[in-house]
CSV table of C-alpha atoms in Angstrom, one decimal:
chain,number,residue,atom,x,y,z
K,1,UNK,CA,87.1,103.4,8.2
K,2,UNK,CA,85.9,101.7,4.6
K,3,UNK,CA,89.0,101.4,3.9
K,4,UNK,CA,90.0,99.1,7.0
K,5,UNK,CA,87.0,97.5,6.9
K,6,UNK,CA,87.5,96.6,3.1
K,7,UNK,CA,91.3,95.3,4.4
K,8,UNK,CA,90.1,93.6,7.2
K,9,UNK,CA,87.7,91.6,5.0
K,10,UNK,CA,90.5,90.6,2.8
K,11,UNK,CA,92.3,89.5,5.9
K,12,UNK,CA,89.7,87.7,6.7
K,13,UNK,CA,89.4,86.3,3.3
K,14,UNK,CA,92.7,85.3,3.2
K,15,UNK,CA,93.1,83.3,6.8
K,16,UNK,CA,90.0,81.4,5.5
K,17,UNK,CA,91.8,80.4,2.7
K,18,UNK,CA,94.6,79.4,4.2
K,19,UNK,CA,92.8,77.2,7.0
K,20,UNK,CA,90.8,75.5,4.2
K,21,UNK,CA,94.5,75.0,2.8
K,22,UNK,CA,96.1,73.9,5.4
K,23,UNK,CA,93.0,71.7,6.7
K,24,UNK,CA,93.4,70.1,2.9
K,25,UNK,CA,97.1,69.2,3.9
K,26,UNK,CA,96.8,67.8,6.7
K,27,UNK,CA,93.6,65.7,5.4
K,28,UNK,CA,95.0,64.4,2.3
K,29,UNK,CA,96.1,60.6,1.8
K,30,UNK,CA,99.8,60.1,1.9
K,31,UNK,CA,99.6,58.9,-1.7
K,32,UNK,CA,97.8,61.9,-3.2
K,33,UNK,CA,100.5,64.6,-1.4
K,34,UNK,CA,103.0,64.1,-4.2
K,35,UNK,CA,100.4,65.0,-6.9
K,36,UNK,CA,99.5,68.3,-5.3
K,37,UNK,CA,102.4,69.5,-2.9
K,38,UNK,CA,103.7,72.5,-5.3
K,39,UNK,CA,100.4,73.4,-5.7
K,40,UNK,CA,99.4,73.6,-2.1
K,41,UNK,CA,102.6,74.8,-0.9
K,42,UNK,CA,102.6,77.9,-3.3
K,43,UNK,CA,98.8,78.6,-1.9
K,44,UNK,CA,100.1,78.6,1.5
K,45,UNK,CA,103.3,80.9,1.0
K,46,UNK,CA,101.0,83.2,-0.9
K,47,UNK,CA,98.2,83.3,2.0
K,48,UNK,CA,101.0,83.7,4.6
K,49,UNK,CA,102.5,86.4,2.8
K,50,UNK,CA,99.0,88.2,1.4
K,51,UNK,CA,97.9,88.0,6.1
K,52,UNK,CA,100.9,89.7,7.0
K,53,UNK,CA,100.7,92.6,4.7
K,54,UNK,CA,96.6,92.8,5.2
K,55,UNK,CA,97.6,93.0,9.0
K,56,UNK,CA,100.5,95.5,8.7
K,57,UNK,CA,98.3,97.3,6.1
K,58,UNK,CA,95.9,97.7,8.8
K,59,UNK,CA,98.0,98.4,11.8
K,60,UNK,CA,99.5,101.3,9.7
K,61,UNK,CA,96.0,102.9,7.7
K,62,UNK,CA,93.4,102.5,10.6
K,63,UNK,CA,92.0,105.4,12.7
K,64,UNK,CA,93.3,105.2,16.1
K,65,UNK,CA,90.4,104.2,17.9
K,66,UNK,CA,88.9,101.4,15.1
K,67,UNK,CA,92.8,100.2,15.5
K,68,UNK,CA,92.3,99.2,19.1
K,69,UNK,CA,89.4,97.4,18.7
K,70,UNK,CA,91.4,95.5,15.9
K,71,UNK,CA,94.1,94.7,17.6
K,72,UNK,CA,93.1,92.1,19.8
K,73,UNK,CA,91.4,90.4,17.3
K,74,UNK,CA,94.6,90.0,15.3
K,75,UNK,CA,96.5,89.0,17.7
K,76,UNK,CA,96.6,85.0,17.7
K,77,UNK,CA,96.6,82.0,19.6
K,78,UNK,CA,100.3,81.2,20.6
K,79,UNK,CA,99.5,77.8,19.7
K,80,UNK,CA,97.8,79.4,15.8
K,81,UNK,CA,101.1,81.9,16.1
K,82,UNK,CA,103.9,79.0,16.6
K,83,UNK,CA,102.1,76.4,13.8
K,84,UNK,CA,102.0,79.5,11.3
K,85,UNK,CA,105.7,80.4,12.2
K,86,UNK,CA,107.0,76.5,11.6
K,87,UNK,CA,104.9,76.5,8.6
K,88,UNK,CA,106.2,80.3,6.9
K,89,UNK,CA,110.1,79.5,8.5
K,90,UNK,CA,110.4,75.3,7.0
K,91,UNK,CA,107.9,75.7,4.2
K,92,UNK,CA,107.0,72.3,5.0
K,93,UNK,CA,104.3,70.3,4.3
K,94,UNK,CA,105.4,67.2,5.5
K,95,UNK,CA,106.6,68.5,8.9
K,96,UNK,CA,103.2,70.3,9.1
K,97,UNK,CA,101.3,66.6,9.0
K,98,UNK,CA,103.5,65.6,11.4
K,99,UNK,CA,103.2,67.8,13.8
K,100,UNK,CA,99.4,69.1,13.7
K,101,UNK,CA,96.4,66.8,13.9
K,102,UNK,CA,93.3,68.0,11.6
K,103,UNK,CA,91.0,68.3,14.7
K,104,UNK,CA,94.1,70.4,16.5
K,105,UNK,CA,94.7,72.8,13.7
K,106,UNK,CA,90.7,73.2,12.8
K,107,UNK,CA,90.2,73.8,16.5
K,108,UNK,CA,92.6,76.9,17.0
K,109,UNK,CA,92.1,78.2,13.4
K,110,UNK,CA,88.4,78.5,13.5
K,111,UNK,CA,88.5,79.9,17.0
K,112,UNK,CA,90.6,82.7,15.7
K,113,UNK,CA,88.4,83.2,12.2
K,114,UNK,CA,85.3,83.2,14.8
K,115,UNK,CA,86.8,86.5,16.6
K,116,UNK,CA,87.6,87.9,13.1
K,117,UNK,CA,84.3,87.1,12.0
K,118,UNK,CA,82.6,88.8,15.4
K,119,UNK,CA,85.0,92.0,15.0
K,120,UNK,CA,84.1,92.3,11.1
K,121,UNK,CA,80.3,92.4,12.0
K,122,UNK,CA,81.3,95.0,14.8
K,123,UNK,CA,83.1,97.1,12.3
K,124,UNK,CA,80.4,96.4,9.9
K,125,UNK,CA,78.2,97.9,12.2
K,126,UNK,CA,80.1,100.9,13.2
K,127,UNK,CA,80.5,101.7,9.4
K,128,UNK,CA,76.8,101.8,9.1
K,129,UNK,CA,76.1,104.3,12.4
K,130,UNK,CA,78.9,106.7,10.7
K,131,UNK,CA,76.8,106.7,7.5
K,132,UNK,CA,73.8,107.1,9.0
K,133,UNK,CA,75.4,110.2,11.5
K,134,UNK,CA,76.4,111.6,8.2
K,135,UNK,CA,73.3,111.2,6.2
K,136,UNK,CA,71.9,112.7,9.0
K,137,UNK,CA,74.2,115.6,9.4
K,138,UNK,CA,73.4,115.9,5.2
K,139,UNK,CA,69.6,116.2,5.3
K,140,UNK,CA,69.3,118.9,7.9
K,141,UNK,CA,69.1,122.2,6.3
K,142,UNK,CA,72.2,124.6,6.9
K,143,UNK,CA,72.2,127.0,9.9
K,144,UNK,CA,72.9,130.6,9.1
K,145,UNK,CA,75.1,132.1,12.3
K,146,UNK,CA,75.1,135.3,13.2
K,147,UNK,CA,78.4,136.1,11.6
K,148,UNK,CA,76.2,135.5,8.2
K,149,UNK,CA,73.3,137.7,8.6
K,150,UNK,CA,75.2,141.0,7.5
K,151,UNK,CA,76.3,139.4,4.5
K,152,UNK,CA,73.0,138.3,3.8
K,153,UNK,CA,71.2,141.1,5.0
K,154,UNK,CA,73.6,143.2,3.0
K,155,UNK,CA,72.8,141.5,0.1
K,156,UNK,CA,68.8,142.0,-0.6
K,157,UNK,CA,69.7,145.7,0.6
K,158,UNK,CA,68.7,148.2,-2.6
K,159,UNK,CA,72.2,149.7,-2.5
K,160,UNK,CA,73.6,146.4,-3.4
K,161,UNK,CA,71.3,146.0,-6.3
K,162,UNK,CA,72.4,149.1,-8.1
């Protein structure tokens, strides 16, 4: 479970990136695109590419039952899930600020960080009962079954001793 939690918050890390990116884009002056278009669209193919692999990394390492609650939280918006499909399949930038207001893209990406955000403190959460169950289970001193007690009983026997 750290280990998709630690992935998750990466995923997390990297859609934030890339709607800070892509809110950059679509904000910039027409003049100033020229200056910083390699720049920008290099961030962007880099945070598409680092999403999908967090996402696949998860689907494939999580526990079955963490996996579910995941799931619908990386599912996206169709309108999120077509604008990041245009963007990955054209490369774009220019098509991209034609085709996406700021308010439109800032509206559907931070809906979908919000649920990421909301299922990272759920997981957060989670990890912390597991620790404490564990701590738990750590601190109580061992119980000695019955199929023990002739072991132990044979040991402190004087025979043994000798």
């Amino acid at each position: 479970a750290t280990a998709t939690f630690s992935g998750f918050s990466s995923l997390l890390g990297v859609v934030t990136h890339l709607a800070a990116t892509v809110a950059g884009v679509l904000l910039l002056p027409d003049a100033a695109l020229p200056a910083v278009r390699a720049k920008l669209r290099a961030d962007v193919v880099i945070s598409l590419h680092r999403r999908k692999a967090f996402s696949r990394a998860i689907r494939h390492r999580a526990p079955r039952g963490l996996l579910s609650l995941l799931s619908a939280g990386m599912e996206m918006s169709p309108s999120l899930a077509r604008t990041l499909s245009s963007l990955e399949a054209r490369c774009s930038l220019s098509s991209l600020r034609g085709s996406v207001s700021p308010a439109g893209w800032w509206e559907v990406v931070t809906a979908h960080v919000d649920v990421l955000r909301r299922l990272q403190a759920t997981m957060l959460g989670e990890c912390e009962l597991t620790a404490r169950r564990r701590a738990a289970t750590l601190e109580r001193p061992p119980v000695v079954s019955d199929l023990d007690r002739p072991i132990l009983s044979g040991c402190s026997s004087p025979s043994s001793a000798a």
